[in-house]
Structure formats: structure tokens, C-alpha cells
CSV table of C-alpha atoms in Angstrom, one decimal:
chain,number,residue,atom,x,y,z
A,1170,UNK,CA,9.3,-18.8,10.9
A,1171,UNK,CA,7.7,-16.7,13.1
A,1172,UNK,CA,3.1,-17.5,13.0
A,1173,UNK,CA,1.4,-16.1,10.5
A,1174,UNK,CA,-1.4,-14.8,13.6
A,1175,UNK,CA,1.5,-13.1,14.7
A,1176,UNK,CA,2.9,-11.4,12.4
A,1177,UNK,CA,-0.3,-10.0,11.1
A,1178,UNK,CA,-0.4,-9.3,14.9
A,1179,UNK,CA,2.8,-7.3,14.5
A,1180,UNK,CA,2.1,-5.6,10.8
A,1181,UNK,CA,-1.1,-4.4,12.0
A,1182,UNK,CA,0.4,-2.7,15.4
A,1183,UNK,CA,2.4,-1.0,12.7
A,1184,UNK,CA,0.2,0.2,10.7
A,1185,UNK,CA,-2.3,1.5,12.8
A,1186,UNK,CA,0.7,3.7,13.8
A,1187,UNK,CA,1.4,4.5,10.8
A,1188,UNK,CA,-2.3,5.9,10.5
A,1189,UNK,CA,-1.5,7.7,13.7
A,1190,UNK,CA,1.8,9.9,12.2
A,1191,UNK,CA,0.2,10.9,9.4
A,1192,UNK,CA,-2.5,12.7,11.6
A,1193,UNK,CA,-0.7,14.4,13.7
A,1194,UNK,CA,2.3,15.4,10.5
A,1195,UNK,CA,0.1,16.2,8.3
A,1196,UNK,CA,-2.9,19.1,9.0
A,1197,UNK,CA,0.2,20.8,10.1
A,1198,UNK,CA,2.9,20.5,6.5
A,1199,UNK,CA,-0.6,21.2,5.0
A,1200,UNK,CA,-0.3,24.4,6.6
A,1201,UNK,CA,2.9,25.0,6.2
A,1202,UNK,CA,4.1,23.2,2.8
A,1203,UNK,CA,0.4,25.1,1.4
A,1204,UNK,CA,-0.6,22.9,-1.7
A,1205,UNK,CA,2.1,24.2,-4.0
A,1206,UNK,CA,5.3,23.2,-1.6
A,1207,UNK,CA,3.5,18.9,-1.1
A,1208,UNK,CA,2.9,19.1,-4.5
A,1209,UNK,CA,7.2,20.2,-5.1
A,1210,UNK,CA,7.7,17.4,-2.9
A,1211,UNK,CA,5.6,14.7,-4.4
A,1212,UNK,CA,7.2,15.9,-7.8
A,1213,UNK,CA,10.4,14.4,-7.2
A,1214,UNK,CA,9.8,12.1,-4.6
A,1215,UNK,CA,7.8,10.7,-7.3
A,1216,UNK,CA,10.5,11.0,-9.9
A,1217,UNK,CA,12.9,9.6,-7.4
A,1218,UNK,CA,10.6,6.3,-7.2
A,1219,UNK,CA,11.4,5.5,-10.5
A,1220,UNK,CA,14.7,5.3,-10.3
A,1221,UNK,CA,13.9,3.0,-6.9
A,1222,UNK,CA,12.3,0.7,-9.5
A,1223,UNK,CA,15.2,0.6,-11.9
A,1224,UNK,CA,17.4,-1.0,-9.2
A,1225,UNK,CA,14.5,-3.4,-7.4
A,1226,UNK,CA,13.8,-4.4,-10.3
A,1227,UNK,CA,10.5,-6.4,-9.5
A,1228,UNK,CA,13.5,-8.6,-6.6
A,1229,UNK,CA,10.4,-7.3,-3.7
A,1230,UNK,CA,7.4,-10.2,-5.4
A,1231,UNK,CA,10.0,-12.5,-6.2
A,1232,UNK,CA,12.6,-12.5,-3.8
A,1233,UNK,CA,10.4,-12.8,-1.5
A,1234,UNK,CA,8.7,-15.9,-3.2
A,1235,UNK,CA,11.6,-17.5,-3.8
A,1236,UNK,CA,12.7,-17.5,-0.3
A,1237,UNK,CA,10.4,-18.3,1.0
A,1238,UNK,CA,10.0,-21.5,-1.7
A,1239,UNK,CA,13.3,-22.2,-0.9
A,1240,UNK,CA,12.5,-22.7,2.8
A,1241,UNK,CA,9.9,-25.1,2.4
A,1242,UNK,CA,11.5,-27.3,-0.8
A,1243,UNK,CA,15.5,-27.2,0.5
A,1244,UNK,CA,16.4,-27.2,-2.8
A,1245,UNK,CA,18.9,-24.6,-1.8
A,1246,UNK,CA,21.1,-23.3,1.3
A,1247,UNK,CA,19.1,-19.7,1.5
A,1248,UNK,CA,22.2,-17.7,1.3
A,1249,UNK,CA,23.1,-19.5,-2.1
A,1250,UNK,CA,19.4,-18.4,-3.0
A,1251,UNK,CA,19.7,-13.9,-1.0
A,1252,UNK,CA,23.4,-14.2,-2.8
A,1253,UNK,CA,21.6,-14.9,-6.2
A,1254,UNK,CA,19.5,-12.7,-6.1
A,1255,UNK,CA,21.1,-9.2,-4.9
A,1256,UNK,CA,23.3,-9.9,-7.1
A,1257,UNK,CA,21.0,-9.1,-9.1
A,1258,UNK,CA,20.0,-5.5,-8.0
A,1259,UNK,CA,24.2,-4.9,-7.6
A,1260,UNK,CA,23.9,-4.8,-11.1
A,1261,UNK,CA,20.8,-2.7,-12.0
A,1262,UNK,CA,21.7,-0.3,-9.7
A,1263,UNK,CA,26.2,0.1,-11.0
A,1264,UNK,CA,23.5,1.3,-14.2
A,1265,UNK,CA,20.9,3.6,-12.5
A,1266,UNK,CA,22.9,5.4,-9.6
A,1267,UNK,CA,25.0,7.1,-13.1
A,1268,UNK,CA,21.7,7.9,-14.5
A,1269,UNK,CA,20.5,9.7,-11.4
A,1270,UNK,CA,23.5,12.1,-11.0
A,1271,UNK,CA,23.3,13.1,-14.8
A,1272,UNK,CA,19.0,13.4,-14.1
A,1273,UNK,CA,20.0,15.9,-11.4
A,1274,UNK,CA,22.7,17.6,-12.2
A,1275,UNK,CA,21.9,17.7,-16.0
A,1276,UNK,CA,17.7,17.7,-16.8
A,1277,UNK,CA,15.4,18.5,-13.8
A,1278,UNK,CA,14.0,21.8,-13.4
A,1279,UNK,CA,15.6,22.2,-9.8
A,1280,UNK,CA,18.8,20.9,-9.5
A,1281,UNK,CA,19.2,21.1,-6.1
A,1282,UNK,CA,15.7,19.1,-5.0
A,1283,UNK,CA,16.8,16.3,-7.3
A,1284,UNK,CA,19.9,15.5,-5.1
A,1285,UNK,CA,18.7,15.8,-2.2
A,1286,UNK,CA,16.2,12.4,-3.1
A,1287,UNK,CA,20.5,10.9,-3.4
A,1288,UNK,CA,20.1,8.6,-0.2
A,1289,UNK,CA,16.5,7.4,-0.8
A,1290,UNK,CA,17.8,6.2,-3.9
A,1291,UNK,CA,20.7,5.0,-2.6
A,1292,UNK,CA,18.3,3.2,-0.4
A,1293,UNK,CA,17.2,0.9,-3.0
A,1294,UNK,CA,20.7,-0.6,-2.5
A,1295,UNK,CA,20.6,-1.8,0.1
A,1296,UNK,CA,17.0,-3.2,1.2
A,1297,UNK,CA,17.5,-6.1,1.5
A,1298,UNK,CA,13.8,-6.3,2.9
A,1299,UNK,CA,12.5,-8.4,0.9
A,1300,UNK,CA,14.9,-11.8,2.2
A,1301,UNK,CA,13.4,-11.0,5.7
A,1302,UNK,CA,9.9,-11.1,4.3
A,1303,UNK,CA,10.0,-14.0,3.3
A,1304,UNK,CA,11.3,-16.5,5.6
A,1305,UNK,CA,8.4,-14.6,7.4
A,1306,UNK,CA,10.1,-12.2,10.2
A,1307,UNK,CA,8.5,-8.9,10.2
A,1308,UNK,CA,9.2,-7.8,14.5
A,1309,UNK,CA,13.1,-6.4,13.3
A,1310,UNK,CA,11.1,-4.3,10.5
A,1311,UNK,CA,8.7,-3.2,13.0
A,1312,UNK,CA,9.8,-2.4,15.7
A,1313,UNK,CA,13.3,0.1,13.0
A,1314,UNK,CA,10.4,1.4,11.3
A,1315,UNK,CA,8.7,2.5,14.4
A,1316,UNK,CA,12.1,4.2,15.3
A,1317,UNK,CA,12.8,5.2,12.1
A,1318,UNK,CA,9.5,7.5,11.7
A,1319,UNK,CA,9.2,8.8,15.1
A,1320,UNK,CA,12.9,10.3,14.9
A,1321,UNK,CA,11.7,11.7,11.8
A,1322,UNK,CA,8.2,13.2,13.2
A,1323,UNK,CA,9.8,14.9,15.4
A,1324,UNK,CA,12.8,15.9,12.7
A,1325,UNK,CA,10.1,17.0,11.0
A,1326,UNK,CA,8.6,19.7,13.5
A,1327,UNK,CA,11.5,20.4,14.5
A,1328,UNK,CA,12.9,21.9,11.5
A,1329,UNK,CA,10.1,22.5,9.3
A,1330,UNK,CA,9.3,25.6,10.3
A,1331,UNK,CA,8.2,27.4,6.9
A,1332,UNK,CA,7.0,27.3,3.1
A,1333,UNK,CA,10.7,27.6,1.3
A,1334,UNK,CA,11.4,24.2,3.9
A,1335,UNK,CA,9.9,22.5,2.2
A,1336,UNK,CA,13.2,21.2,1.0
A,1337,UNK,CA,14.9,20.5,4.6
A,1338,UNK,CA,11.3,18.0,4.7
A,1339,UNK,CA,13.0,16.7,1.7
A,1340,UNK,CA,15.7,15.6,3.3
A,1341,UNK,CA,14.3,14.5,6.7
A,1342,UNK,CA,12.6,12.3,4.1
A,1343,UNK,CA,14.9,11.1,1.9
A,1344,UNK,CA,17.7,10.3,4.5
A,1345,UNK,CA,14.9,8.5,7.4
A,1346,UNK,CA,14.9,5.8,4.0
A,1347,UNK,CA,18.1,5.8,4.0
A,1348,UNK,CA,18.5,4.8,7.7
A,1349,UNK,CA,16.0,2.4,7.8
A,1350,UNK,CA,17.3,0.0,5.3
A,1351,UNK,CA,20.6,0.7,7.2
A,1352,UNK,CA,19.3,-0.7,10.2
A,1353,UNK,CA,18.4,-3.8,8.6
A,1354,UNK,CA,21.8,-4.7,7.5
A,1355,UNK,CA,23.2,-6.3,10.1
A,1356,UNK,CA,19.9,-8.9,10.8
A,1357,UNK,CA,20.5,-10.2,7.2
A,1358,UNK,CA,24.1,-11.1,7.9
A,1359,UNK,CA,23.1,-13.1,10.6
A,1360,UNK,CA,21.1,-15.3,9.1
A,1361,UNK,CA,23.2,-15.6,5.9
A,1362,UNK,CA,27.0,-16.8,5.1
A,1363,UNK,CA,28.7,-15.1,2.8
A,1364,UNK,CA,29.1,-18.0,-1.0
A,1365,UNK,CA,29.8,-16.6,-4.3
A,1366,UNK,CA,27.4,-17.5,-6.6
A,1367,UNK,CA,27.7,-18.9,-10.2
A,1368,UNK,CA,26.7,-16.3,-12.6
A,1369,UNK,CA,23.7,-19.0,-14.0
A,1370,UNK,CA,21.4,-18.7,-10.5
A,1371,UNK,CA,22.1,-15.1,-11.2
A,1372,UNK,CA,21.2,-14.3,-14.6
A,1373,UNK,CA,18.3,-17.4,-13.2
A,1374,UNK,CA,17.2,-14.6,-10.7
A,1375,UNK,CA,17.2,-11.6,-12.6
A,1376,UNK,CA,15.1,-13.6,-15.3
A,1377,UNK,CA,13.0,-14.0,-12.9
A,1378,UNK,CA,12.5,-10.4,-11.9
A,1379,UNK,CA,12.9,-8.6,-14.9
A,1380,UNK,CA,9.4,-10.3,-15.4
A,1381,UNK,CA,7.8,-8.9,-12.7
A,1382,UNK,CA,9.7,-6.1,-13.3
A,1383,UNK,CA,7.2,-4.9,-16.3
A,1384,UNK,CA,4.0,-4.8,-13.9
A,1385,UNK,CA,6.0,-3.3,-10.9
A,1386,UNK,CA,6.6,-0.4,-14.1
A,1387,UNK,CA,2.9,-0.6,-15.1
A,1388,UNK,CA,1.6,-0.4,-11.7
A,1389,UNK,CA,3.5,3.1,-11.2
A,1390,UNK,CA,2.5,4.2,-14.1
A,1391,UNK,CA,-1.1,4.7,-12.7
A,1392,UNK,CA,-0.2,5.5,-9.2
A,1393,UNK,CA,3.1,8.3,-9.7
A,1394,UNK,CA,2.6,9.0,-12.5
A,1395,UNK,CA,-0.2,11.1,-12.3
A,1396,UNK,CA,2.3,13.3,-10.0
A,1397,UNK,CA,5.0,13.8,-12.6
A,1398,UNK,CA,1.9,14.5,-15.2
A,1399,UNK,CA,-0.2,16.6,-13.4
A,1400,UNK,CA,3.4,18.4,-11.5
A,1401,UNK,CA,3.5,19.0,-15.6
A,1402,UNK,CA,0.1,20.1,-17.0
A,1403,UNK,CA,-1.7,21.1,-14.0
A,1404,UNK,CA,0.7,22.8,-11.9
A,1405,UNK,CA,1.9,22.2,-8.5
A,1406,UNK,CA,-1.2,22.9,-6.8
A,1407,UNK,CA,-3.5,20.4,-8.4
A,1408,UNK,CA,-0.8,18.3,-7.6
A,1409,UNK,CA,-0.9,18.7,-3.9
A,1410,UNK,CA,-4.5,18.8,-3.9
A,1411,UNK,CA,-4.3,14.7,-6.0
A,1412,UNK,CA,-1.7,13.5,-3.8
A,1413,UNK,CA,-2.6,14.4,-0.2
A,1414,UNK,CA,-5.8,13.0,-1.4
A,1415,UNK,CA,-4.2,9.6,-2.2
A,1416,UNK,CA,-2.6,9.9,1.1
A,1417,UNK,CA,-5.5,9.8,3.5
A,1418,UNK,CA,-6.9,7.1,1.4
A,1419,UNK,CA,-3.0,5.1,1.9
A,1420,UNK,CA,-3.2,5.7,5.3
A,1421,UNK,CA,-6.9,4.6,5.2
A,1422,UNK,CA,-5.4,1.3,3.8
A,1423,UNK,CA,-3.3,0.3,5.8
A,1424,UNK,CA,-4.6,-2.8,7.8
A,1425,UNK,CA,-5.0,-4.3,4.3
A,1426,UNK,CA,-1.8,-3.5,3.2
A,1427,UNK,CA,-0.9,-4.8,6.2
A,1428,UNK,CA,-2.3,-7.9,6.0
A,1429,UNK,CA,-1.7,-8.8,2.5
A,1430,UNK,CA,1.8,-8.1,3.0
A,1431,UNK,CA,1.8,-10.9,4.8
A,1432,UNK,CA,0.3,-13.4,4.3
A,1433,UNK,CA,2.0,-13.0,0.8
A,1434,UNK,CA,5.1,-15.5,1.6
A,1435,UNK,CA,2.4,-18.0,3.5
A,1436,UNK,CA,0.8,-18.5,0.3
A,1437,UNK,CA,3.7,-18.8,-1.2
A,1438,UNK,CA,5.2,-22.0,1.1
A,1439,UNK,CA,1.3,-23.6,0.8
A,1440,UNK,CA,1.2,-23.3,-3.1
A,1441,UNK,CA,5.0,-25.0,-3.0
A,1442,UNK,CA,4.4,-27.1,-0.6
A,1443,UNK,CA,0.8,-28.6,-2.8
A,1444,UNK,CA,-1.5,-27.7,-0.4
A,1445,UNK,CA,-3.8,-26.5,-2.6
A,1446,UNK,CA,-7.4,-26.9,0.1
A,1447,UNK,CA,-4.9,-24.9,2.4
A,1448,UNK,CA,-4.3,-22.5,0.8
A,1449,UNK,CA,-7.8,-21.8,-0.8
A,1450,UNK,CA,-9.5,-21.8,2.6
A,1451,UNK,CA,-6.3,-18.8,3.3
A,1452,UNK,CA,-6.9,-17.2,0.3
A,1453,UNK,CA,-11.0,-17.3,1.0
A,1454,UNK,CA,-10.3,-15.8,4.1
A,1455,UNK,CA,-8.7,-12.9,2.9
A,1456,UNK,CA,-10.7,-11.6,0.6
A,1457,UNK,CA,-13.1,-12.1,3.3
A,1458,UNK,CA,-10.9,-9.2,5.4
A,1459,UNK,CA,-9.9,-7.2,3.0
A,1460,UNK,CA,-12.9,-6.9,1.7
A,1461,UNK,CA,-15.1,-6.5,4.7
A,1462,UNK,CA,-12.3,-3.0,5.2
A,1463,UNK,CA,-12.6,-1.8,2.2
A,1464,UNK,CA,-16.2,-1.1,1.6
A,1465,UNK,CA,-15.9,0.0,5.4
A,1466,UNK,CA,-13.2,2.1,4.0
A,1467,UNK,CA,-15.0,3.3,1.2
A,1468,UNK,CA,-18.3,4.2,2.5
A,1469,UNK,CA,-16.9,5.6,5.6
A,1470,UNK,CA,-14.7,8.6,4.3
A,1471,UNK,CA,-17.7,9.3,2.2
A,1472,UNK,CA,-19.8,10.2,5.6
A,1473,UNK,CA,-16.1,12.6,6.9
A,1474,UNK,CA,-14.9,14.2,2.5
A,1475,UNK,CA,-16.5,17.9,4.4
A,1476,UNK,CA,-16.3,18.0,7.4
A,1477,UNK,CA,-12.3,15.9,7.8
A,1478,UNK,CA,-10.7,18.0,4.7
A,1479,UNK,CA,-10.9,21.3,6.2
A,1480,UNK,CA,-10.0,19.9,9.8
A,1481,UNK,CA,-7.6,17.7,8.7
A,1482,UNK,CA,-5.7,19.6,5.7
A,1483,UNK,CA,-7.3,23.3,6.4
A,1484,UNK,CA,-9.8,25.2,4.2
A,1485,UNK,CA,-7.7,26.4,1.2
A,1486,UNK,CA,-7.7,21.8,0.0
A,1487,UNK,CA,-11.9,21.9,0.2
A,1488,UNK,CA,-10.3,21.3,-4.2
A,1489,UNK,CA,-8.7,17.5,-2.7
A,1490,UNK,CA,-13.5,17.1,-1.6
A,1491,UNK,CA,-14.5,15.3,-5.1
A,1492,UNK,CA,-10.5,14.1,-5.7
A,1493,UNK,CA,-11.4,12.4,-2.4
A,1494,UNK,CA,-14.4,11.0,-2.9
A,1495,UNK,CA,-13.7,9.3,-6.3
A,1496,UNK,CA,-10.2,8.0,-4.7
A,1497,UNK,CA,-11.3,6.1,-2.2
A,1498,UNK,CA,-13.7,4.7,-4.6
A,1499,UNK,CA,-11.6,2.0,-5.6
A,1500,UNK,CA,-10.3,0.8,-2.1
A,1501,UNK,CA,-12.9,-2.0,-3.3
A,1502,UNK,CA,-12.3,-2.2,-6.3
A,1503,UNK,CA,-7.6,-2.6,-4.6
A,1504,UNK,CA,-8.5,-4.7,-2.3
A,1505,UNK,CA,-11.0,-7.6,-4.7
A,1506,UNK,CA,-6.9,-7.6,-7.3
A,1507,UNK,CA,-5.2,-7.4,-4.4
A,1508,UNK,CA,-5.8,-10.7,-3.3
A,1509,UNK,CA,-6.0,-11.8,-6.4
A,1510,UNK,CA,-2.5,-10.9,-7.9
A,1511,UNK,CA,-0.5,-10.8,-5.1
A,1512,UNK,CA,-1.8,-14.5,-3.7
A,1513,UNK,CA,-3.1,-16.3,-5.8
A,1514,UNK,CA,-1.4,-14.5,-9.4
A,1515,UNK,CA,1.8,-14.1,-8.1
A,1516,UNK,CA,2.6,-17.0,-5.6
A,1517,UNK,CA,1.7,-19.5,-8.5
A,1518,UNK,CA,3.8,-18.0,-10.6
A,1519,UNK,CA,1.1,-16.7,-13.5
A,1520,UNK,CA,3.6,-14.1,-14.2
A,1521,UNK,CA,2.1,-13.1,-17.6
A,1522,UNK,CA,-1.1,-13.0,-15.9
A,1523,UNK,CA,-0.6,-10.1,-13.8
A,1524,UNK,CA,1.3,-8.8,-16.1
A,1525,UNK,CA,-1.2,-8.1,-18.5
A,1526,UNK,CA,-3.9,-6.9,-16.7
A,1527,UNK,CA,-1.3,-4.5,-14.5
A,1528,UNK,CA,-0.6,-3.1,-18.4
A,1529,UNK,CA,-3.7,-2.9,-19.4
A,1530,UNK,CA,-4.0,0.0,-16.1
A,1531,UNK,CA,-1.1,1.8,-17.1
A,1532,UNK,CA,-2.8,1.6,-20.9
A,1533,UNK,CA,-5.8,3.7,-19.7
A,1534,UNK,CA,-3.8,5.7,-16.9
A,1535,UNK,CA,-1.9,6.9,-18.9
A,1536,UNK,CA,-4.7,7.6,-22.1
A,1537,UNK,CA,-6.8,9.3,-19.9
A,1538,UNK,CA,-4.3,11.7,-18.7
A,1539,UNK,CA,-3.9,12.8,-21.7
A,1540,UNK,CA,-7.5,14.1,-22.0
A,1541,UNK,CA,-8.5,14.5,-18.4
A,1542,UNK,CA,-5.7,16.5,-17.0
A,1543,UNK,CA,-5.6,19.4,-18.8
A,1544,UNK,CA,-9.6,20.1,-17.8
A,1545,UNK,CA,-10.7,18.8,-15.2
A,1546,UNK,CA,-6.4,18.5,-13.0
A,1547,UNK,CA,-6.3,16.6,-9.9
A,1548,UNK,CA,-10.4,15.0,-10.0
A,1549,UNK,CA,-9.6,14.0,-14.0
A,1550,UNK,CA,-6.3,11.9,-12.4
A,1551,UNK,CA,-8.1,10.4,-10.3
A,1552,UNK,CA,-10.6,9.8,-12.6
A,1553,UNK,CA,-7.9,7.5,-14.6
A,1554,UNK,CA,-6.8,5.7,-11.4
A,1555,UNK,CA,-10.8,4.6,-10.4
A,1556,UNK,CA,-10.2,3.4,-14.6
A,1557,UNK,CA,-7.2,1.7,-14.4
A,1558,UNK,CA,-8.0,0.1,-10.6
A,1559,UNK,CA,-11.3,-1.5,-12.2
A,1560,UNK,CA,-9.6,-2.8,-15.6
A,1561,UNK,CA,-6.9,-4.4,-13.9
A,1562,UNK,CA,-9.7,-6.3,-12.3
A,1563,UNK,CA,-12.1,-7.2,-14.5
A,1564,UNK,CA,-8.7,-8.5,-16.5
A,1565,UNK,CA,-7.3,-10.7,-13.6
A,1566,UNK,CA,-11.4,-11.3,-12.7
A,1567,UNK,CA,-10.7,-13.0,-16.6
A,1568,UNK,CA,-7.7,-15.3,-15.5
A,1569,UNK,CA,-9.1,-16.7,-12.3
A,1570,UNK,CA,-12.9,-17.4,-12.8
A,1571,UNK,CA,-12.9,-20.7,-13.1
A,1572,UNK,CA,-10.1,-21.3,-10.6
A,1573,UNK,CA,-11.1,-19.9,-7.6
A,1574,UNK,CA,-14.7,-19.5,-5.6
A,1575,UNK,CA,-15.1,-16.4,-7.8
A,1576,UNK,CA,-19.5,-16.3,-6.7
A,1577,UNK,CA,-18.4,-16.4,-3.0
A,1578,UNK,CA,-16.0,-13.3,-3.5
A,1579,UNK,CA,-19.0,-11.2,-5.4
A,1580,UNK,CA,-20.9,-12.4,-2.4
A,1581,UNK,CA,-19.4,-11.8,0.4
A,1582,UNK,CA,-18.5,-7.6,-1.5
A,1583,UNK,CA,-22.2,-7.8,-2.1
A,1584,UNK,CA,-22.9,-8.0,1.7
A,1585,UNK,CA,-20.4,-6.2,3.0
A,1586,UNK,CA,-21.7,-3.4,0.1
A,1587,UNK,CA,-25.3,-3.3,2.0
A,1588,UNK,CA,-24.1,-3.5,5.2
A,1589,UNK,CA,-21.9,-0.1,4.6
A,1590,UNK,CA,-24.4,1.4,2.8
A,1591,UNK,CA,-26.5,1.0,5.6
A,1592,UNK,CA,-24.7,2.7,7.8
A,1593,UNK,CA,-24.0,5.1,5.8
A,1594,UNK,CA,-27.5,6.0,5.4
A,1595,UNK,CA,-28.2,5.6,9.3
A,1596,UNK,CA,-24.7,7.6,9.5
A,1597,UNK,CA,-26.4,10.8,7.5
A,1598,UNK,CA,-29.7,10.6,9.2
A,1599,UNK,CA,-28.1,10.4,12.7
A,1600,UNK,CA,-26.8,13.1,12.9
A,1601,UNK,CA,-28.9,15.0,10.2
A,1602,UNK,CA,-31.3,14.9,13.0
A,1603,UNK,CA,-28.7,16.2,15.8
A,1604,UNK,CA,-27.5,18.6,13.8
A,1605,UNK,CA,-28.1,21.2,16.2
A,1606,UNK,CA,-25.7,19.4,19.6
A,1607,UNK,CA,-22.7,20.3,17.0
A,1608,UNK,CA,-20.6,23.5,17.9
A,1609,UNK,CA,-17.6,22.5,15.7
A,1610,UNK,CA,-16.5,20.9,12.6
A,1611,UNK,CA,-14.1,18.5,15.0
A,1612,UNK,CA,-17.5,17.4,16.8
A,1613,UNK,CA,-18.9,16.4,13.5
A,1614,UNK,CA,-16.4,14.3,12.5
A,1615,UNK,CA,-15.9,12.9,15.5
A,1616,UNK,CA,-19.7,12.0,16.0
A,1617,UNK,CA,-19.6,11.3,11.8
A,1618,UNK,CA,-17.0,8.6,12.3
A,1619,UNK,CA,-17.7,7.4,15.5
A,1620,UNK,CA,-21.4,6.2,14.7
A,1621,UNK,CA,-20.3,5.3,11.0
A,1622,UNK,CA,-18.3,2.3,12.8
A,1623,UNK,CA,-20.6,1.7,15.3
A,1624,UNK,CA,-22.7,1.0,13.2
A,1625,UNK,CA,-21.1,-0.7,10.5
A,1626,UNK,CA,-19.3,-2.9,13.3
A,1627,UNK,CA,-23.6,-3.8,13.9
A,1628,UNK,CA,-24.8,-4.3,11.2
A,1629,UNK,CA,-21.3,-7.0,9.1
A,1630,UNK,CA,-21.7,-8.7,12.2
A,1631,UNK,CA,-24.8,-9.2,12.5
A,1632,UNK,CA,-25.2,-10.0,8.7
A,1633,UNK,CA,-22.0,-13.0,9.2
A,1634,UNK,CA,-23.5,-14.7,12.3
A,1635,UNK,CA,-26.7,-15.6,9.3
A,1636,UNK,CA,-25.2,-15.8,6.3
A,1637,UNK,CA,-21.5,-16.2,6.9
A,1638,UNK,CA,-20.6,-17.9,10.5
A,1639,UNK,CA,-17.3,-19.4,9.4
A,1640,UNK,CA,-15.6,-16.9,8.0
A,1641,UNK,CA,-16.8,-14.6,11.1
A,1642,UNK,CA,-15.1,-17.1,13.9
A,1643,UNK,CA,-12.2,-17.1,11.8
A,1644,UNK,CA,-10.9,-13.5,12.6
A,1645,UNK,CA,-12.3,-13.5,15.3
A,1646,UNK,CA,-10.1,-16.0,16.3
A,1647,UNK,CA,-7.2,-13.8,15.6
A,1648,UNK,CA,-8.3,-10.2,15.8
A,1649,UNK,CA,-11.0,-11.4,19.4
A,1650,UNK,CA,-10.4,-14.6,21.1
A,1651,UNK,CA,-11.7,-13.5,24.2
A,1652,UNK,CA,-15.2,-13.7,21.8
A,1653,UNK,CA,-15.5,-16.9,20.5
A,1654,UNK,CA,-17.3,-18.2,22.5
A,1655,UNK,CA,-19.9,-16.4,21.9
A,1656,UNK,CA,-20.6,-18.0,18.6
A,1657,UNK,CA,-21.3,-20.8,18.9
């Protein structure tokens, strides 16, 4: 198994690549497809995603956790565990695929658009990425994804030339998903041998996956159903505004997702081996990193929002600005819950606690959507999502308050909040003073971003040098080894 440090570097490098691709493709698509086209793409993608969820059940989390634990205790062969898990996935697929075809031919408003997403749904049948992540291997998926992303990006520029090409863009995205999982299969087959799992084991793993399926569905409610409801209630244009606002925030948080994805199997291994001290130390470090990046992302987006939207998406997407600001404010909340949920509750098999928290968020999201979408459109969806995330955090804090160093986490959050606030105010003052020197929105956007990053980096480094030097040294030892000696 590759080290955590190498896996983080692999995954972060790919997430940075994922940031660069949308920076190139999104401005092009927003101007070619317009808000209606973006909304149509988002609507049917969200619909197909629900069928994918029912195929995968909760295996994305349970599979990683199980494979990681089996590698530690050796109580069961990896091959037997793999086939026991995958059998449940195939059973689910045999039920879901026919239902999706019925939906496409009989229910979907646009049959052609729904059928185009069939390869995407089919990719869930072959998706064994959970096995690779459970083995702690990230090099192969990263290399695969580089190739797939570059190929699909080239195809987008070549074949998507006007607003009517939205179906072509759907097809490119759908086929890319299928090709992505197919490329992983040879690697998986090299690591496992063919064996027949007992029905008892299949039922056991299927039951565990189903327990985690409930929170997966709940999470999808406040991440995907907003788009379906927006498209139905407020129209495809409002759906397009919300979708691209959410995409910008998602791109910005790619590094956070990369770190969290790598640490899940590692945390599962440590807790399975009863190495609680090491696990809690890693958890505290993860929380520190998440807070450092998330507060910077939130205030960084707030700094550049007015210039980012017209430069990145075009002036026709200016209604995205308030939606973007609201959605970006949820980044620190999501970072906090990501650590508590994915790196503590799930590795420790507190599945019920995790389920309660996300169902609370889903209930609040749906309830608020019923009142806000009709009147406020994309802004209403953003407010509902923010409220859902906050409720999830509150519930998870209640469950973990006596088990974790919550006061220390809040202190870290307070430090980074103040650092990012100072950087925000400092950037605003500097930019306002130098206003006459900006000849274009692009120049102003680039200066704002660079100024905020420099100020936030300097202020955060200084604050943690005096307040939390051990965490700073640990961070530097991973990402900037050459600077470690200067920290004393």
C-alpha cells in the first residue's frame, strides 16, 4: 500500500487538474449552451444519478471501509470480501437497470436525453473503484482519470459548437464515465481471484451497504434534488444558475475532497487495529487542514465573486453571484462535517448516528425548498442547502461532543476565520486603493485572487507559528519539506 503522504499527493495533484479542466471548459460551455442548456444537462444528469445511487447502494463507503479493515486483520481473504460486496452491487443493478429503461421510454419528458445517460447508469454496474481505494492505491485511478478527462475535454471542444449540441455534450460525459470504470477492471482482476461467496456473506455485506445507503440517499436529496425541483418549479435557466454556482464551489473544494478521500481507508485501518491515539492525532490534523483551506475558499470566493462570474461564465450568468456567495459559505461547514462523518463516525461504524444527521439535513432541505424555490429560484435552493449542511453539523457535533476534542477544533476554526477575515478586509482595501490601475475585469480578478492568497497565507502562517506550531510543522513536512527546518 502506498503511504498516506504519497496518496495525498497523487489525489491532490489530480484534484488540481480537475480544477484546471473546468477553468477551460466551463467558460466555453456557459457561452455555447447558455443557462437553459446547462440546466437541461444538469436536470437529466441529476435524474440518472439517482439510479446510479440505487445500484451502488452504500458500497462506496462500506466497500472502502471493509477492504481496508480486511487488509489489517486478515480474518477473511480480500478476494472473498470483494466478491461478497460486488454480488450485492450486481443484485441491485439487475433491479435498477430495467427501471431506468422504463423511465427513459415512458416517463422522462425528453426520452432521447434520458437514454443518452444510460452509459452513465451502466458504469455503476462495473464500478469497483471502492476496492482500489480500500487497498489504499490511488496512482492507477489518478492516471486513468487524467487520460479520460483530457479525452472528454478535447471531444467537448471539437463536437459541442452550438446550443443545440447539448445532447452531444451529455453523450460525451456519459461515455466518459463508462470508459473510466472499464479502464479500472483489469487492475481489479489482477488483485482478486475468482471465488464463489456464500449467500450468508453476501447478505451480510448487502445489509451493511443498505445501512449506509440511507444516508447516501439523504445526502443526494440536498445535493441533487434541488436541481430536479428547480428545473421543474423555476425553469431550466434558474437550474443553470444554481448548477454553475455549485460547480464553482465544488471545483474550489476539490483539494478538501482529495484529502478526505485518502484518509477514509487509513482511518478505517487505524481504528480496526485499535490504534486510537494515532487515529485521533490524524483526525485532529485532518480537521486543521480542512479548516485552513475551507475558510480561505469561502472568503476567497467572496473577494472575487463580482468579477469572477462575468469573466468566467459571461454577463448572462450575473444572477449567479448571490447564489455563489451563499453556497460558498457552506464550505467551512462541509469541511467540518466531512471530518466528523467520513473520518470518525463511519470508520468507527457509528452508521446510525451518521444516518440521523444526514436525514435531518435532507428533511430541512426539502421542507425549505417547498417554500423558497417558487419565490427565490436558485437563491432559495442555495439557502436550503446551506441550512441543511448546518443542521447536519449540529447533529454530528451532538453525537461526537464527548468523544472528540471539539473545543480544540473550534479554536482552529476561530483562528482561520479571523485570518481569512483579515485577508478579506486587507484585499478589499488594497484593491480599492489601486482601482484606477485596473484596465479590465480580468486584471482586477487576477490581482484580487493573488492578493488574497498571499495575505491569507502570510497571516495564517504567522498565526499558527505562534498558536499551533506542531500542526504547522506537520503540514509543512508533507507539502513543503524543504521549509520544515525553518519552523524550529
